Coordinates of C-alpha atoms and ligand atoms in Angstrom, one line a residue:
R49 CA 94.6 -142.6 -117.1
A50 CA 92.5 -139.6 -117.7
K51 CA 95.5 -137.9 -119.4
A52 CA 95.5 -140.3 -122.4
S53 CA 92.4 -139.0 -124.0
G54 CA 93.0 -139.4 -127.7
K55 CA 90.6 -141.2 -130.1
N56 CA 89.5 -144.6 -129.0
T57 CA 91.0 -144.4 -125.6
Y58 CA 89.0 -144.9 -122.4
R59 CA 88.8 -142.1 -119.9
F60 CA 88.4 -143.5 -116.5
Y61 CA 88.9 -142.0 -113.1
T62 CA 91.0 -143.3 -110.3
P63 CA 89.6 -143.1 -106.8
E64 CA 92.1 -140.3 -106.1
L65 CA 90.8 -138.2 -108.9
T66 CA 87.2 -138.7 -107.6
R67 CA 88.3 -137.7 -104.2
A68 CA 90.1 -134.6 -105.5
A69 CA 86.9 -133.5 -107.4
Q70 CA 84.9 -134.3 -104.3
H71 CA 87.2 -132.2 -102.2
R72 CA 87.0 -129.3 -104.6
L73 CA 83.2 -129.4 -104.5
E74 CA 83.2 -129.4 -100.8
V75 CA 85.6 -126.5 -100.5
E76 CA 83.7 -124.5 -103.1
A77 CA 80.3 -125.1 -101.3
E78 CA 81.8 -123.7 -98.1
L79 CA 84.0 -121.0 -99.6
R80 CA 81.3 -119.2 -101.6
P81 CA 79.1 -118.2 -98.5
A82 CA 82.3 -117.6 -96.5
I83 CA 83.4 -114.8 -98.9
A84 CA 79.9 -113.2 -98.7
L85 CA 79.9 -113.4 -94.9
G86 CA 83.3 -111.6 -94.6
H87 CA 85.3 -114.6 -93.4
I88 CA 88.2 -113.9 -95.7
V89 CA 90.5 -111.5 -93.9
P90 CA 93.9 -110.1 -94.7
Y91 CA 97.0 -110.9 -92.6
Y92 CA 99.9 -108.5 -93.0
Q93 CA 103.6 -109.3 -93.5
P94 CA 106.1 -106.4 -93.1
V95 CA 108.2 -105.4 -96.1
V96 CA 111.5 -104.1 -94.9
D97 CA 113.9 -101.7 -96.5
L98 CA 117.1 -103.7 -96.2
G99 CA 119.3 -100.6 -96.0
S100 CA 117.6 -99.1 -93.0
G101 CA 116.0 -102.2 -91.6
R102 CA 112.7 -100.3 -91.3
I103 CA 109.2 -101.5 -92.2
V104 CA 108.1 -99.6 -95.3
G105 CA 105.1 -101.6 -96.3
A106 CA 103.1 -104.8 -96.0
E107 CA 101.9 -107.6 -98.1
A108 CA 98.3 -108.4 -97.5
L109 CA 97.7 -112.2 -97.5
A110 CA 94.3 -113.9 -97.5
R111 CA 93.3 -116.0 -94.5
W112 CA 90.0 -117.9 -94.1
R113 CA 88.8 -117.4 -90.6
K114 CA 86.1 -120.0 -89.9
P115 CA 83.3 -119.3 -87.3
D116 CA 84.9 -122.0 -85.0
G117 CA 88.1 -120.0 -85.0
T118 CA 90.2 -122.2 -87.3
L119 CA 92.4 -120.3 -89.7
V120 CA 92.7 -121.8 -93.2
S121 CA 95.9 -121.0 -95.2
P122 CA 95.6 -119.8 -98.8
A123 CA 97.5 -122.9 -100.0
E124 CA 94.3 -124.8 -99.1
F125 CA 91.7 -122.6 -100.8
I126 CA 93.3 -120.5 -103.4
P127 CA 93.9 -123.4 -105.9
V128 CA 90.2 -124.3 -105.6
A129 CA 89.2 -120.7 -105.9
E130 CA 91.3 -120.4 -109.0
Q131 CA 89.5 -123.4 -110.6
T132 CA 86.1 -122.1 -109.8
G133 CA 86.6 -118.4 -110.5
L134 CA 85.9 -117.5 -106.8
V135 CA 89.5 -116.1 -106.6
T136 CA 88.5 -112.7 -108.0
S137 CA 86.1 -112.3 -105.1
I138 CA 88.8 -113.2 -102.7
D139 CA 91.2 -110.7 -104.3
M140 CA 88.5 -108.0 -103.9
A141 CA 87.7 -109.0 -100.3
V142 CA 91.4 -108.5 -99.3
L143 CA 91.8 -105.3 -101.3
S144 CA 88.6 -103.8 -99.8
Q145 CA 89.9 -104.4 -96.3
A146 CA 93.6 -103.7 -96.8
C147 CA 93.1 -100.2 -98.4
P148 CA 91.1 -98.6 -95.6
Q149 CA 93.3 -100.3 -93.0
T150 CA 96.5 -98.9 -94.6
Q151 CA 94.9 -95.4 -94.8
A152 CA 93.9 -95.7 -91.1
W153 CA 97.6 -96.4 -90.2
T154 CA 98.7 -93.5 -92.2
E155 CA 96.2 -91.2 -90.5
A156 CA 97.3 -92.5 -87.1
G157 CA 100.8 -91.2 -87.9
L158 CA 102.3 -94.7 -88.3
G159 CA 103.8 -93.9 -91.7
R160 CA 102.9 -93.7 -95.3
L161 CA 103.0 -97.5 -95.7
R162 CA 102.7 -99.2 -99.0
V163 CA 100.4 -102.2 -99.1
S164 CA 100.5 -104.9 -101.8
C165 CA 97.7 -107.3 -102.6
N166 CA 97.9 -110.5 -104.6
I167 CA 95.8 -110.5 -107.8
S168 CA 95.1 -113.8 -109.6
A169 CA 96.1 -113.9 -113.2
R170 CA 92.5 -114.8 -113.9
H171 CA 91.6 -111.4 -112.6
L172 CA 93.5 -109.8 -115.4
Q173 CA 91.6 -111.8 -118.0
R174 CA 88.1 -110.9 -117.0
G175 CA 86.2 -108.4 -114.9
N176 CA 86.8 -104.7 -114.4
L177 CA 89.9 -104.5 -112.3
P178 CA 90.8 -100.9 -113.0
G179 CA 87.3 -99.7 -112.2
D180 CA 87.1 -101.9 -109.1
I181 CA 90.4 -100.6 -107.8
R182 CA 89.4 -97.0 -108.5
A183 CA 86.2 -97.5 -106.4
I184 CA 88.2 -99.0 -103.5
L185 CA 90.7 -96.2 -103.5
D186 CA 88.0 -93.6 -103.6
A187 CA 86.1 -95.2 -100.8
S188 CA 89.1 -95.7 -98.6
G189 CA 90.9 -92.4 -99.3
L190 CA 94.2 -94.3 -99.8
P191 CA 96.4 -92.5 -102.3
A192 CA 97.0 -94.8 -105.3
A193 CA 100.8 -94.5 -104.8
Q194 CA 100.4 -96.5 -101.6
L195 CA 98.8 -99.5 -103.3
A196 CA 100.5 -102.2 -105.3
L197 CA 99.3 -105.3 -107.0
E198 CA 101.3 -108.6 -107.0
V199 CA 100.9 -110.6 -110.2
T200 CA 102.3 -114.1 -110.7
E201 CA 103.2 -115.6 -114.0
T202 CA 101.0 -118.6 -114.6
V203 CA 99.4 -120.7 -117.2
Y204 CA 96.2 -118.8 -116.6
M205 CA 97.7 -115.8 -118.3
E206 CA 96.3 -117.0 -121.6
N207 CA 96.0 -113.6 -123.2
I208 CA 99.0 -111.4 -122.6
D209 CA 97.5 -108.5 -124.5
K210 CA 94.5 -108.4 -122.3
A211 CA 96.7 -108.6 -119.2
R212 CA 98.8 -105.7 -120.5
T213 CA 95.7 -103.6 -121.2
M214 CA 94.5 -104.2 -117.6
L215 CA 97.9 -103.6 -116.0
D216 CA 98.4 -100.4 -118.0
A217 CA 95.0 -99.1 -116.9
V218 CA 95.9 -99.9 -113.3
T219 CA 99.3 -98.2 -113.7
E220 CA 97.5 -95.2 -115.1
L221 CA 95.7 -94.8 -111.8
G222 CA 99.1 -94.5 -110.0
V223 CA 99.1 -98.1 -108.6
R224 CA 102.3 -100.0 -108.7
I225 CA 102.7 -103.5 -110.1
L226 CA 104.9 -106.2 -108.6
L227 CA 106.0 -109.4 -110.3
D228 CA 105.6 -112.1 -107.7
D229 CA 107.6 -115.3 -107.4
F230 CA 110.1 -114.2 -110.0
G231 CA 112.2 -117.0 -111.4
T232 CA 109.8 -119.8 -110.8
G233 CA 107.3 -119.3 -113.7
Y234 CA 107.2 -120.5 -117.2
S235 CA 108.5 -117.6 -119.0
S236 CA 110.0 -115.1 -116.6
L237 CA 112.1 -113.2 -119.1
S238 CA 109.5 -112.9 -121.7
Y239 CA 107.1 -111.6 -119.1
L240 CA 109.6 -108.9 -118.3
Q241 CA 109.7 -108.1 -122.0
A242 CA 105.9 -108.0 -122.5
L243 CA 104.7 -106.3 -119.3
S244 CA 106.2 -103.5 -117.2
F245 CA 106.7 -103.9 -113.5
D246 CA 107.8 -101.6 -110.7
V247 CA 109.2 -104.3 -108.4
I248 CA 110.5 -107.8 -108.9
K249 CA 109.9 -110.2 -106.0
I250 CA 112.6 -112.8 -106.0
D251 CA 111.1 -116.1 -105.0
R252 CA 112.3 -117.7 -101.8
T253 CA 113.7 -120.7 -103.5
F254 CA 116.6 -118.5 -104.5
V255 CA 117.1 -117.3 -100.9
K256 CA 116.6 -120.4 -98.8
D257 CA 119.9 -122.1 -99.6
L258 CA 122.1 -119.1 -99.4
P259 CA 125.1 -118.8 -99.4
D260 CA 125.2 -121.9 -101.6
A261 CA 127.0 -121.2 -104.9
S262 CA 124.2 -121.7 -107.4
S263 CA 121.7 -119.7 -105.4
L264 CA 124.3 -116.9 -105.2
A265 CA 124.9 -117.0 -109.0
L266 CA 121.2 -116.9 -109.8
L267 CA 120.5 -114.2 -107.3
R268 CA 123.2 -112.0 -108.7
A269 CA 121.8 -112.5 -112.2
M270 CA 118.3 -111.6 -111.0
L271 CA 119.4 -108.5 -109.1
G272 CA 121.4 -107.5 -112.3
I273 CA 118.2 -107.8 -114.4
A274 CA 116.3 -105.7 -111.8
A275 CA 119.0 -103.0 -111.7
G276 CA 119.3 -103.0 -115.5
L277 CA 115.5 -102.5 -115.9
G278 CA 115.6 -99.8 -113.2
V279 CA 113.2 -101.6 -110.9
T280 CA 113.3 -102.3 -107.2
S281 CA 114.2 -105.8 -106.1
L282 CA 112.5 -107.5 -103.1
A283 CA 113.6 -110.8 -101.7
E284 CA 111.0 -113.2 -100.3
G285 CA 111.6 -115.7 -97.5
V286 CA 114.4 -114.0 -95.6
E287 CA 114.7 -116.2 -92.6
T288 CA 118.2 -115.7 -91.2
M289 CA 120.5 -112.8 -90.3
E290 CA 123.1 -114.3 -92.7
Q291 CA 120.6 -114.1 -95.6
Y292 CA 119.7 -110.5 -94.7
V293 CA 123.3 -109.4 -94.6
L294 CA 124.2 -111.1 -97.8
L295 CA 121.1 -109.8 -99.7
K296 CA 121.9 -106.3 -98.5
S297 CA 125.5 -106.5 -99.6
L298 CA 124.4 -107.7 -103.1
G299 CA 122.3 -104.6 -103.4
C300 CA 118.8 -106.1 -102.9
G301 CA 116.5 -103.2 -102.0
R302 CA 113.9 -104.8 -99.8
G303 CA 113.1 -108.0 -98.0
Q304 CA 110.2 -109.9 -96.5
G305 CA 110.4 -113.0 -94.3
Y306 CA 110.1 -114.8 -91.0
L307 CA 113.3 -113.0 -89.8
F308 CA 111.3 -109.8 -89.6
S309 CA 107.9 -111.3 -89.0
P310 CA 105.4 -113.8 -90.4
P311 CA 102.1 -112.5 -91.7
V312 CA 100.1 -111.3 -88.7
P313 CA 96.6 -109.9 -88.0
A314 CA 96.1 -106.2 -88.4
A315 CA 96.2 -105.5 -84.6
R316 CA 99.6 -107.2 -84.3
F317 CA 100.9 -105.4 -87.3
E318 CA 99.9 -102.2 -85.8
E319 CA 101.9 -103.1 -82.7
L320 CA 105.0 -103.6 -84.8
L321 CA 104.5 -100.2 -86.3
R322 CA 104.1 -98.6 -82.9
E323 CA 107.3 -100.4 -81.6
Q324 CA 109.1 -99.1 -84.7
K325 CA 107.9 -95.6 -84.0
A326 CA 109.0 -95.8 -80.4
G327 CA 112.4 -97.1 -81.5
T328 CA 112.0 -100.4 -79.6
R329 CA 112.2 -102.5 -82.8
F330 CA 114.2 -102.5 -86.0
P331 CA 116.9 -101.9 -87.0
Ligands
C2E1136 P1 103.0 -115.2 -102.2 O1 102.2 -114.1 -102.7 O2 104.3 -115.6 -102.8 O3 103.2 -115.0 -100.6 C1 104.4 -115.3 -99.9 C2 104.1 -116.6 -99.1 O4 105.3 -116.9 -98.4 C3 103.1 -116.4 -98.0 O5 102.4 -117.6 -97.8 C4 103.9 -116.1 -96.7 O6 103.3 -116.4 -95.5 C5 105.1 -117.0 -97.0 N1 106.3 -116.6 -96.3 C6 106.6 -115.3 -96.0 N2 107.9 -115.2 -95.4 C7 108.3 -116.5 -95.4 C8 109.6 -117.1 -94.9 O7 110.5 -116.4 -94.4 N3 109.7 -118.4 -95.1 C9 108.7 -119.2 -95.7 N4 108.9 -120.5 -95.8 N5 107.5 -118.7 -96.1 C10 107.4 -117.3 -96.0 P2 100.8 -117.7 -97.7 O8 100.3 -116.5 -96.8 O9 100.4 -119.0 -97.2 O10 100.3 -117.4 -99.1 C11 100.5 -118.4 -100.1 C12 100.2 -117.8 -101.5 O11 98.8 -117.7 -101.6 C13 100.7 -116.5 -101.8 O12 102.1 -116.6 -102.2 C14 99.8 -116.0 -102.9 O13 100.3 -116.5 -104.2 C15 98.5 -116.7 -102.6 N6 97.6 -115.7 -102.0 C16 97.5 -115.2 -100.7 N7 96.5 -114.3 -100.6 C17 96.0 -114.1 -101.8 C18 95.0 -113.3 -102.3 O14 94.3 -112.4 -101.7 N8 94.7 -113.4 -103.7 C19 95.3 -114.3 -104.5 N9 95.0 -114.4 -105.8 N10 96.3 -115.1 -104.0 C20 96.7 -115.0 -102.7
MG1137 MG1 102.6 -112.2 -103.1
MG1138 MG1 105.6 -114.3 -103.6
MG1139 MG1 106.8 -117.1 -103.5

């Protein structure tokens, strides 16, 4: 096994490992030009205020639209992109489309929506994130207060001081920071201690089995932490009316999930906003 790599041990690769490496090379070879050609596009998933049932924002999620029309999910290319460093270009591709789009919706009178974009932890370790964000905000005219970045706790966050410096500089611009997938990482609580977030996104693993007793207990505890820190809580993966009602009664501020809408292309998201404005959708 490749894992046992101490002194005097053999390193040999199983056919599966070779295939995985092969797959990574193939995806990378195709992904690099795809980014440059603008084939990475954001889909938008509504973020709903649970109290009013209204769409108050969107999460922008990367999709790879191939020339033949196939749509590749981030589960297939983000892991490869993380390993190869291409992920920072994907983050930028999504940001540089989502910001002008959100500004266009605001100017069309569809609401001062907040858009959040996922940022790889790798992005916090290198590059010039604050400068890049500033440039995108200036170019799009989107007020900083309408942009948020979603950060996940991962093993890639080698250097927490570096991450803090980056996040502080971004916060300084007026951009909000969300802690994504809360409760599933390696060190959730120490993350909260070391970095400051504006919103905690509770991972859908804690929502999917509701109202099962252990989910309920964990959810209450997480909502308590958010309230204690004075930050907004947002539940991911809200799929049923029962989950919605329960989350609302527990004091969760916002929600996102298939109950409201899956991630959709910009044109469809705009229809949702128009339906909301016309009063034909939500609550
Ligand atoms: P995430 O940021 O936690 O995004 C939430 C994921 O849950 C999305 O998957 C979304 O489609 C899915 N989801 C939303 N509502 C429901 C629901 O009710 N039920 C279920 N079962 N799933 C739901 P998606 O779009 O496939 O994205 C997967 C992950 O890929 C994201 O997880 C994020 O970590 C990553 N990702 C996506 N876009 C980017 C990007 O531009 N940059 C980076 N660095 N990562 C990205
Ligand atoms: Mg996210
Ligand atoms: Mg998430
Ligand atoms: Mg999640």
